[in-house]
Coordinates of C-alpha atoms and ligand atoms in Angstrom, one line a residue:
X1 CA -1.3 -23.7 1.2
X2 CA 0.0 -26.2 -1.1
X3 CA 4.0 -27.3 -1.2
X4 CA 4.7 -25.7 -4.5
X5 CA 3.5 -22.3 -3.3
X6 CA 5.4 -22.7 -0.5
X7 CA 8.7 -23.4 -2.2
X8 CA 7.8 -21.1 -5.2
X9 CA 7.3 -18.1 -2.1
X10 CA 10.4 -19.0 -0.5
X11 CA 12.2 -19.4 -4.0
X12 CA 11.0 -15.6 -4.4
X13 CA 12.3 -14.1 -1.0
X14 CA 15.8 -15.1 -2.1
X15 CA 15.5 -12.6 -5.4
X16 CA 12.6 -9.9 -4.7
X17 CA 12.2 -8.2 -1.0
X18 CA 9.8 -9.8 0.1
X19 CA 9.4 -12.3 -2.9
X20 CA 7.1 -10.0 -4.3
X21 CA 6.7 -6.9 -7.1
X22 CA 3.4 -5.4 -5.2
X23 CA 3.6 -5.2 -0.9
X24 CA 0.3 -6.0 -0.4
X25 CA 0.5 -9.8 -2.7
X26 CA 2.7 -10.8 0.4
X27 CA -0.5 -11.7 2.8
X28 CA 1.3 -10.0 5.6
X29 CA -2.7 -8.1 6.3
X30 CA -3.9 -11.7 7.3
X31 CA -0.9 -13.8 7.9
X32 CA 0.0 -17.1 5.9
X33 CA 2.4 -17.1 2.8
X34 CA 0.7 -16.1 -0.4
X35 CA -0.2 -18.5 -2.9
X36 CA 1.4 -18.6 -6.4
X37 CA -1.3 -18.2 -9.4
X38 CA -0.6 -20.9 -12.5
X39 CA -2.9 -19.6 -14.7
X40 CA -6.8 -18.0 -14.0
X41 CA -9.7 -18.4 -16.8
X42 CA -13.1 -16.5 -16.3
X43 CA -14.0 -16.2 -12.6
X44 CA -11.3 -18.5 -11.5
X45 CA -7.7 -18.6 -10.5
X46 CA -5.3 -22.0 -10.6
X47 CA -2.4 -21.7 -7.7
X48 CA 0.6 -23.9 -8.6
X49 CA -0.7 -27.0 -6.9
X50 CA -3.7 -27.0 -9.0
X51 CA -6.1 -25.9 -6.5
X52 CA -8.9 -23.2 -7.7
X53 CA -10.2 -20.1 -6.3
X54 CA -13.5 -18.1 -7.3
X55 CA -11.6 -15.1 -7.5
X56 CA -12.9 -11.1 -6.7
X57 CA -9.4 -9.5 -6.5
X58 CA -9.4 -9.5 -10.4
X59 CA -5.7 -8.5 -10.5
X60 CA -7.0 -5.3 -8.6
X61 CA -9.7 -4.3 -11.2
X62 CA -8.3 -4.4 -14.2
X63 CA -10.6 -7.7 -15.0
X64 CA -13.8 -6.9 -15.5
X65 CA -14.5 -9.2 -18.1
X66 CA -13.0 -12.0 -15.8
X67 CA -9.3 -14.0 -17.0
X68 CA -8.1 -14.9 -20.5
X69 CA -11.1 -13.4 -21.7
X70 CA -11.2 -14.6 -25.7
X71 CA -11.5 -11.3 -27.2
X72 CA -8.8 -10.2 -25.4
X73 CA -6.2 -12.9 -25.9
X74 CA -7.3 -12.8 -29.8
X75 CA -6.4 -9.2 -29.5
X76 CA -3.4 -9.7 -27.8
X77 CA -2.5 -12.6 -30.3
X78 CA -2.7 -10.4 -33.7
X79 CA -1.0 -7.3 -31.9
X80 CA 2.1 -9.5 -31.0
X81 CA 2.7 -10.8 -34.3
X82 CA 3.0 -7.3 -35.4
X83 CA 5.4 -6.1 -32.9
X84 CA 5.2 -5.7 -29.3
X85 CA 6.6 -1.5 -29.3
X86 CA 7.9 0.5 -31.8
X87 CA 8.4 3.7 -29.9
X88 CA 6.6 5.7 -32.8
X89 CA 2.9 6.4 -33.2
X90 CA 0.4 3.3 -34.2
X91 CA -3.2 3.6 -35.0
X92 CA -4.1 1.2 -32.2
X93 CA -3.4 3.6 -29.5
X94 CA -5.2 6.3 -31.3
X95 CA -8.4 4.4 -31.5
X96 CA -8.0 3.8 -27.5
X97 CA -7.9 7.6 -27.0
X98 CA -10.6 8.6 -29.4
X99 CA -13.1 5.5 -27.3
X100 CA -12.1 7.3 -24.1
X101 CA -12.2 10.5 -25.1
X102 CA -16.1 9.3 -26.3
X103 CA -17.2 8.0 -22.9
X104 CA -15.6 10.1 -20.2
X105 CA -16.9 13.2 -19.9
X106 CA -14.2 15.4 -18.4
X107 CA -11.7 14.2 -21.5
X108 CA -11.3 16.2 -24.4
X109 CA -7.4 15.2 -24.6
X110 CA -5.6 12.7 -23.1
X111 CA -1.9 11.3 -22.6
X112 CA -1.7 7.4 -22.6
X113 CA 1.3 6.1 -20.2
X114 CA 2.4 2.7 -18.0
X115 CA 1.0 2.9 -14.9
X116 CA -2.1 4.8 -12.5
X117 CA 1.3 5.7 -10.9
X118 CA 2.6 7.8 -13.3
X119 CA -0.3 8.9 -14.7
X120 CA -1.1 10.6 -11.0
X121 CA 2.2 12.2 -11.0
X122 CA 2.3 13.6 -14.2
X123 CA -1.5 15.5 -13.6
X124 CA 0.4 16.8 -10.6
X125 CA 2.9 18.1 -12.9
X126 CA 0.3 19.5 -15.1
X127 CA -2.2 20.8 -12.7
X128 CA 0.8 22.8 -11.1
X129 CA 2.0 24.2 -14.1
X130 CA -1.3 25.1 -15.3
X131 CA -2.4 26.8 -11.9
X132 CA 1.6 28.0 -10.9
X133 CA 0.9 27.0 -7.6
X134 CA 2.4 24.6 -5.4
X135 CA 0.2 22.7 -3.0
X136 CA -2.2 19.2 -3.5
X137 CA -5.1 18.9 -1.6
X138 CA -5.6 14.7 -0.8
X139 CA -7.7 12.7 1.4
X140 CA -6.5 10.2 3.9
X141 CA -7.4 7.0 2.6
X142 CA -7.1 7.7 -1.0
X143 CA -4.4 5.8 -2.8
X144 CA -3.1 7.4 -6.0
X145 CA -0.2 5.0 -6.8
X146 CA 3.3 5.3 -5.2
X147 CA 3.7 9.5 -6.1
X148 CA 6.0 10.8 -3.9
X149 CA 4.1 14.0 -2.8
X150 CA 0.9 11.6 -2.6
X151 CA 2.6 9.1 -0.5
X152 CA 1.9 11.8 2.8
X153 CA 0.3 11.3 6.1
X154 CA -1.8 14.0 7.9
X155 CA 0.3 16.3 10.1
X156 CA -0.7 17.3 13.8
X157 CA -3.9 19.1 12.8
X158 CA -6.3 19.3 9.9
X159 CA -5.3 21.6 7.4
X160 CA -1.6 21.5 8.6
X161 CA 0.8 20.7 6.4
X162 CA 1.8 16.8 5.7
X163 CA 4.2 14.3 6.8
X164 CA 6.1 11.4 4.7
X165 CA 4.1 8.6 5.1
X166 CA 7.7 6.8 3.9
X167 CA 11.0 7.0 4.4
X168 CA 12.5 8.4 1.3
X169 CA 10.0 11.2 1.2
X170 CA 11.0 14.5 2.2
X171 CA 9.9 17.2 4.4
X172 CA 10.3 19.5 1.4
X173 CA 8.0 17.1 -0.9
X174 CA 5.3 16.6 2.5
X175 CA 5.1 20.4 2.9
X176 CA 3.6 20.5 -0.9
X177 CA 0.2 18.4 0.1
X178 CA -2.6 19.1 2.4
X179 CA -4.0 15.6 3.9
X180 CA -7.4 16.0 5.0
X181 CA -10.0 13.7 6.0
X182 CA -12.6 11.9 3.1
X183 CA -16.1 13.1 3.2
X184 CA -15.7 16.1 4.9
X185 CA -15.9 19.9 3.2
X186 CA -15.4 21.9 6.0
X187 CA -11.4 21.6 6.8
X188 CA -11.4 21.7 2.7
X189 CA -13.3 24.9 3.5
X190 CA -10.7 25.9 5.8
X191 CA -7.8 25.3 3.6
X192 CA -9.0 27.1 1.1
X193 CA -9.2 30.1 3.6
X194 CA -6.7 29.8 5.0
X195 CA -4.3 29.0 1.9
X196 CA -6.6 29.0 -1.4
X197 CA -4.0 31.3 -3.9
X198 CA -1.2 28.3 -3.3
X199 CA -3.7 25.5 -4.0
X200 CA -2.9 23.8 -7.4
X201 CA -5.1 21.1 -7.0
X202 CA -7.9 18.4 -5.4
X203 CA -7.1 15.2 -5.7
X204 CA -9.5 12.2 -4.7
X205 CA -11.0 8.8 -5.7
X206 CA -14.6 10.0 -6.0
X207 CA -15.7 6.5 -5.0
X208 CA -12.7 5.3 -2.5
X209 CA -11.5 2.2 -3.2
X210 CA -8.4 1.7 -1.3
X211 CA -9.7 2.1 2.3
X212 CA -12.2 -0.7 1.3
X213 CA -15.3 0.6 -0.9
X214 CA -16.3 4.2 0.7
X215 CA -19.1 6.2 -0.8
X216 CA -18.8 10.1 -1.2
X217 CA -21.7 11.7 1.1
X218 CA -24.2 13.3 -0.6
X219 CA -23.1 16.5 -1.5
X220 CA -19.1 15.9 -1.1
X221 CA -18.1 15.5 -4.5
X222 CA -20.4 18.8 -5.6
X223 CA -18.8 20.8 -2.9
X224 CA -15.5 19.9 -4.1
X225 CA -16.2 20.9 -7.6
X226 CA -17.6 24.6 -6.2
X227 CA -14.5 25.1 -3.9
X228 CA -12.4 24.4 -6.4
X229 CA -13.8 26.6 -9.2
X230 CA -14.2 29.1 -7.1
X231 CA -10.8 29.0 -5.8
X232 CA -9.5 28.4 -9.0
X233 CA -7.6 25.3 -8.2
X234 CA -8.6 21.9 -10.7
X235 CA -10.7 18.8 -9.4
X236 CA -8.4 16.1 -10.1
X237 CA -10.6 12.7 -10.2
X238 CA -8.1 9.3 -9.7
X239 CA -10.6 7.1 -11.7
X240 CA -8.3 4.3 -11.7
X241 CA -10.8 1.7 -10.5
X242 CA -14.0 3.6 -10.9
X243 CA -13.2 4.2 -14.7
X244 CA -15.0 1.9 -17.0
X245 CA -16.1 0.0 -13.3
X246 CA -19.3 2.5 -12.4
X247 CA -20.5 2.8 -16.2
X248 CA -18.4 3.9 -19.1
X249 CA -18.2 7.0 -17.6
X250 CA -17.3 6.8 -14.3
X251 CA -17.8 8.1 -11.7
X252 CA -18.5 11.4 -13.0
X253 CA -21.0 10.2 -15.0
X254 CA -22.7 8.2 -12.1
X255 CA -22.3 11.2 -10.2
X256 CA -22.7 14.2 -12.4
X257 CA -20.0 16.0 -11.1
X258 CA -17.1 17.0 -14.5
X259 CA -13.7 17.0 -13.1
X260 CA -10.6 19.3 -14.8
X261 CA -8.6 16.5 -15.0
X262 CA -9.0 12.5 -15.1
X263 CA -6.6 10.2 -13.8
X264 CA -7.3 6.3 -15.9
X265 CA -5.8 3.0 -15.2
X266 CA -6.6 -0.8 -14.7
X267 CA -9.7 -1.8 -17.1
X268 CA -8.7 0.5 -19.7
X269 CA -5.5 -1.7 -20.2
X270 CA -7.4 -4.8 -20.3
X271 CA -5.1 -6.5 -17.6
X272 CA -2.3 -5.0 -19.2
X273 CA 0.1 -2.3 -17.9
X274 CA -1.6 1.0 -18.4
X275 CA -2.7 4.4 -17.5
X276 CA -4.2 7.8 -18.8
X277 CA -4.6 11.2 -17.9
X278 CA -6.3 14.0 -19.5
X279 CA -9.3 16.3 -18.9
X280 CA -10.2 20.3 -20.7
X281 CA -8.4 20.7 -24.1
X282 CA -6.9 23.9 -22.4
X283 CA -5.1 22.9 -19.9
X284 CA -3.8 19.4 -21.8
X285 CA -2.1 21.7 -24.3
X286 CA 0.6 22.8 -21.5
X287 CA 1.6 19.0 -22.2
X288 CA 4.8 18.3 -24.9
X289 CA 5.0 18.9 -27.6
X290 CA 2.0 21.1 -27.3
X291 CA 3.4 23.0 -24.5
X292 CA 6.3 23.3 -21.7
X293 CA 5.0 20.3 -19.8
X294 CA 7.3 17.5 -20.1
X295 CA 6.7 13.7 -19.5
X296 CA 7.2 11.3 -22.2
X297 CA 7.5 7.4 -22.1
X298 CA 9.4 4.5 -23.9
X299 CA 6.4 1.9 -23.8
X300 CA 3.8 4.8 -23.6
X301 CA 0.9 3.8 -25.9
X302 CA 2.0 0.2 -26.4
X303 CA 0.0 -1.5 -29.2
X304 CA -0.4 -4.8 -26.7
X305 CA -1.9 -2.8 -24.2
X306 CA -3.9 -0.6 -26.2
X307 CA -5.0 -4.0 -27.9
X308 CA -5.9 -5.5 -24.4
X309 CA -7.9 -2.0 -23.4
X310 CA -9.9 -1.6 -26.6
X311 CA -10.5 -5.5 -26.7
X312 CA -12.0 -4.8 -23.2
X313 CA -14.2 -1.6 -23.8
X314 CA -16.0 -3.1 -26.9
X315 CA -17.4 -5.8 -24.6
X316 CA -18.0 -3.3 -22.2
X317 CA -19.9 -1.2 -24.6
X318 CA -22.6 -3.8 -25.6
X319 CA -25.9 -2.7 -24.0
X320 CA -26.9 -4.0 -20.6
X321 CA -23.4 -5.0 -19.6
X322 CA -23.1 -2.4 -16.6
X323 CA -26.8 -3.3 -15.3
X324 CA -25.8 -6.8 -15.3
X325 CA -22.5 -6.5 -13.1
X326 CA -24.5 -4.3 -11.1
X327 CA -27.3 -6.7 -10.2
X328 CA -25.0 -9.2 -9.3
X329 CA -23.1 -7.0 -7.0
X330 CA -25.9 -6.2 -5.3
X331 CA -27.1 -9.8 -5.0
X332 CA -23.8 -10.4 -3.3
X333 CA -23.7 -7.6 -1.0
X334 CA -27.2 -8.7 0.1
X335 CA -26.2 -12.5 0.7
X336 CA -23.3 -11.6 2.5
X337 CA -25.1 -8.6 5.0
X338 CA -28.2 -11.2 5.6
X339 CA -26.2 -14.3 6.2
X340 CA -23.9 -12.3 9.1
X341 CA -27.0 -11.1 10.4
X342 CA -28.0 -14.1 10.6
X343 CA -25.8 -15.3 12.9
X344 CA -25.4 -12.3 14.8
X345 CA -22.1 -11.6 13.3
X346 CA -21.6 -7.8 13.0
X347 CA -20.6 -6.7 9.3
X348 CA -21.6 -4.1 6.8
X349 CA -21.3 -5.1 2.9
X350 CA -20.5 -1.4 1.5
X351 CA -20.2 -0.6 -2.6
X352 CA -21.8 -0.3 -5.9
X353 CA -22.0 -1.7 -9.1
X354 CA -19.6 -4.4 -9.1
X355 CA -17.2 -3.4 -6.4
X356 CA -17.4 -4.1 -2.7
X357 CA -16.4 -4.7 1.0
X358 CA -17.1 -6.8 4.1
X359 CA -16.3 -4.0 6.7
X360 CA -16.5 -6.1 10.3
X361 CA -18.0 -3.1 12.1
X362 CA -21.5 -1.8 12.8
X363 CA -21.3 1.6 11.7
X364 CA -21.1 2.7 8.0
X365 CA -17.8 3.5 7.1
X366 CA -17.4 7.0 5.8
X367 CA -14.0 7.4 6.1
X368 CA -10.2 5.9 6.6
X369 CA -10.6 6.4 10.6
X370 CA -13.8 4.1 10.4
X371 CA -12.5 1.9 8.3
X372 CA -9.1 1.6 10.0
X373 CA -11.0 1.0 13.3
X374 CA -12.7 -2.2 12.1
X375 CA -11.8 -5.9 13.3
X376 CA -8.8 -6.7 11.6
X377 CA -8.2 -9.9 13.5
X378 CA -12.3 -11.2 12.5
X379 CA -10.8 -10.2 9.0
X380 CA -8.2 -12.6 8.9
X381 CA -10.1 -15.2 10.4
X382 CA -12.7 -14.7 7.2
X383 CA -10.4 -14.5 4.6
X384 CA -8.4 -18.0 5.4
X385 CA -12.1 -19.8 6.3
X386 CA -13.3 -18.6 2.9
X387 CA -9.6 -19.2 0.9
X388 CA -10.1 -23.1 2.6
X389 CA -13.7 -22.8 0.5
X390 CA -12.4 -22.2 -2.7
X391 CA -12.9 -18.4 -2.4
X392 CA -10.0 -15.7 -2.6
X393 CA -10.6 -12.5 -1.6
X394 CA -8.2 -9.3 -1.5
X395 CA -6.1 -10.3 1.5
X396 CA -6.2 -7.1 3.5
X397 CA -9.5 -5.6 5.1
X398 CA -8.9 -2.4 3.6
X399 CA -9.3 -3.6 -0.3
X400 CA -12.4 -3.7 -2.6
X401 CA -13.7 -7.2 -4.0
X402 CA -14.1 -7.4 -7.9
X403 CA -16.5 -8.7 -9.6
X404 CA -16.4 -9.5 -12.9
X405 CA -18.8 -10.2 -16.1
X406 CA -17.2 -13.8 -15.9
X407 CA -18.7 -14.5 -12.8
X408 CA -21.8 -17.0 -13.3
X409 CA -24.5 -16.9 -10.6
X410 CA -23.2 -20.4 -9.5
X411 CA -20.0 -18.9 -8.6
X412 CA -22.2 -16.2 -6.6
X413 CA -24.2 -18.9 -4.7
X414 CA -21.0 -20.7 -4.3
X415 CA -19.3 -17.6 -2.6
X416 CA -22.5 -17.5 -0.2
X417 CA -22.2 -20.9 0.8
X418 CA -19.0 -20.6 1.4
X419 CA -19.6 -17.0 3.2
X420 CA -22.3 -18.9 5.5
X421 CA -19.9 -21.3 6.6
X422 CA -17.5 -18.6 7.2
X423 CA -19.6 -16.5 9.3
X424 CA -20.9 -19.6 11.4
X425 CA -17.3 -20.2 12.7
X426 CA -16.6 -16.9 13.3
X427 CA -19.6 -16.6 15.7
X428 CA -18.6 -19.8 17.4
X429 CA -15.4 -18.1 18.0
Ligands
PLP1 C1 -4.2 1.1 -8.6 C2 -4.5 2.5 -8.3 C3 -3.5 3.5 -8.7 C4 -2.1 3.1 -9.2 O1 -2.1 2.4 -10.4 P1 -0.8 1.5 -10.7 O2 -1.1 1.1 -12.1 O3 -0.8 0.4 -9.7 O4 0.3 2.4 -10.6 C5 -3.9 4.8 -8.6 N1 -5.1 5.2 -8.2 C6 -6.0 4.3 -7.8 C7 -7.3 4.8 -7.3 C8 -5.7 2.9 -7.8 O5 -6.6 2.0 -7.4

């Protein structure tokens, strides 16, 4: 790591814990100090020494058209000379609503706020209200942003109630959510025996993300959607990262399986703070004004970020876009599986489209327990050889890789090369 990092890094641990915003920016998964980011354009990133990085953390997702794309800066330009926030309705944040609303298929009304954060927490709200009962069904693994009653562990068996997975969490919040393991119905099956008339709620990233790239089974998501109805609880889908990432509908358009309500963030912003929620017209009238459910927001709707979001989905909705992110994942998951087979290196590249992960394992990983098992310490070792290449990944083994339009098929052959090197010293190890 370059000097300037290095003093910026320990500059920043005098003022923020941690001298970061964000836990996981501190490299504490794979050991080092973090580098500083200058500036990024297209695929890459500049760290304050100057060095550059093919880049596939992409700010987490929301850069799917790669950095400073110029559609989006143009957009950002024109909405800043008219005022960053007025804290009154603008037509910018209108048209966002109506092109999601278009797209995804779950949404026939939707509430624009800052964060996948609160946008989780406020359909908890809602789907609560709307059901009047208490619990939330999540999946270990799932990440939904920092909500308090989403921020549990599994208690002592499945279907028991949860655990804070914090300190600052109470017992009162944990006993709210049911943490069961991803890709399995049957303890959803038994929760719904056993407790079905107190379930408000599913909540799950129908394509995990946060455990590294996990597919549902077969099957999973569908039997989901049938408990649910049945039971009379909603499907909550977090599309955070799948949204606008899968297709322009998501993963329940991939999938074919229509949520109650949608949980939005990341490329819908544009690289700008952001987040959504919304699903059936009935249920998003309980919201204020319409109904009794309150949240509300100072910067909610904010004409830069709607700018950013909208700049973003009109590239995104020019025909072949999706196929071509999607070849180019899958070229890059090939590379990377044939060149550790090559060298006898044990890996599987899971994903789609243009998100995946370099599991260091030999079994598929269907869920956190598998991908929590996996060889953190080979991790490590991978991510530094291929940072010394000119190649930054997500510095944790339990993150998805971006890729975005912006990156060329040199910077693909690039990240191989570099990859191959990678591997080769790892074997050697
Ligand atoms: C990033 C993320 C969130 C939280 O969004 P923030 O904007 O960081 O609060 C929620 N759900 C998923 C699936 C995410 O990946």
């Amino acid at each position: 790591m370059g000097v300037k990092s290095q003093a910026l890094f320990k500059e920043a641990q005098r003022y923020l814990p941690g001298g970061v915003n964000s836990p996981v920016r501190a490299f504490q998964a794979v050991g080092g100090d973090p580098l500083f980011i200058s500036k990024g354009t297209g695929s890459r990133i500049y760290d304050a020494d100057g060095a550059s990085y093919i880049d596939y953390v992409c700010s987490w997702g929301p850069l799917i058209l790669g950095h400073a794309h110029p559609q989006v800066v143009a957009a950002l330009k024109e909405a800043a000379a008219r005022g960053t926030s007025f804290g009154a309705p603008t037509a910018l944040e209108v048209e966002l609503a109506r092109a999601l609303v278009e797209v995804v298929p779950s949404l026939e009304l939707v509430r624009l706020v800052n964060s996948g954060t609160e946008a989780a927490a406020s359909a908890l709200r809602l789907a609560r209200a709307y059901t009047g009962r208490p619990l939330i069904v999540k999946f270990v693994g799932c990440y939904h942003g920092h909500v308090d009653s989403l921020l549990i562990k599994a208690g002592s068996g499945v279907g028991t109630l949860g655990l804070p997975d914090s300190p600052g969490v109470t017992l009162g919040t944990a006993r709210d959510t049911l943490v069961l393991p991803y890709n399995d119905l049957v303890p959803v099956q038994e929760a719904f025996a056993a407790r079905g008339g107190e379930i408000a709620a599913v909540i799950l990233e129908p394509v995990a993300a946060n455990m590294g790239v996990v597919l549902p089974r077969p099957g999973f998501l569908e039997g989901l959607r049938e408990l649910t109805a049945h039971a009379g609880a909603l499907l909550i889908f977090d599309e955070v990262i799948t949204g606008f990432r899968l297709g322009l509908g998501g993963a329940q358009a991939y999938y074919g399986v229509i949520p109650d309500l949608t949980i939005l963030g990341k490329i819908i912003g544009g690289g700008l703070p952001v987040g959504a929620y919304g699903g059936r017209r009935e249920i998003m009238e309980l919201v204020a004004p319409l109904g009794p459910v309150y949240q509300a927001g100072t910067l909610s709707g904010n004409p830069l970020a709607s700018a950013a979001g909208l700049a973003t989905l009109d590239v995104l909705r020019q025909p072949g876009i999706y196929n071509r992110l999607a070849e180019r994942g899958k070229e890059l998951r090939e590379g990377l599986a044939r060149l550790a087979a090559a060298v006898g290196v044990p890996v599987k590249v899971q994903g789609l489209a243009s998100l995946f992960t370099v599991f260091f394992t030999e079994e598929e990983v269907w869920d956190y327990e598998l991908a929590a098992s996996c060889d953190r310490q080979r991790f490590r070792q991978f991510f530094h050889l291929l940072l010394q290449n000119g190649v930054y990944f997500p510095p944790s083994p339990l993150e998805a890789c971006f890729l975005s339009l912006a990156h060329t098929a040199e910077d693909l052959a690039a990240t191989l090369a570099a990859a191959e090197k990678a591997f080769a010293a790892l074997r050697t190890e």
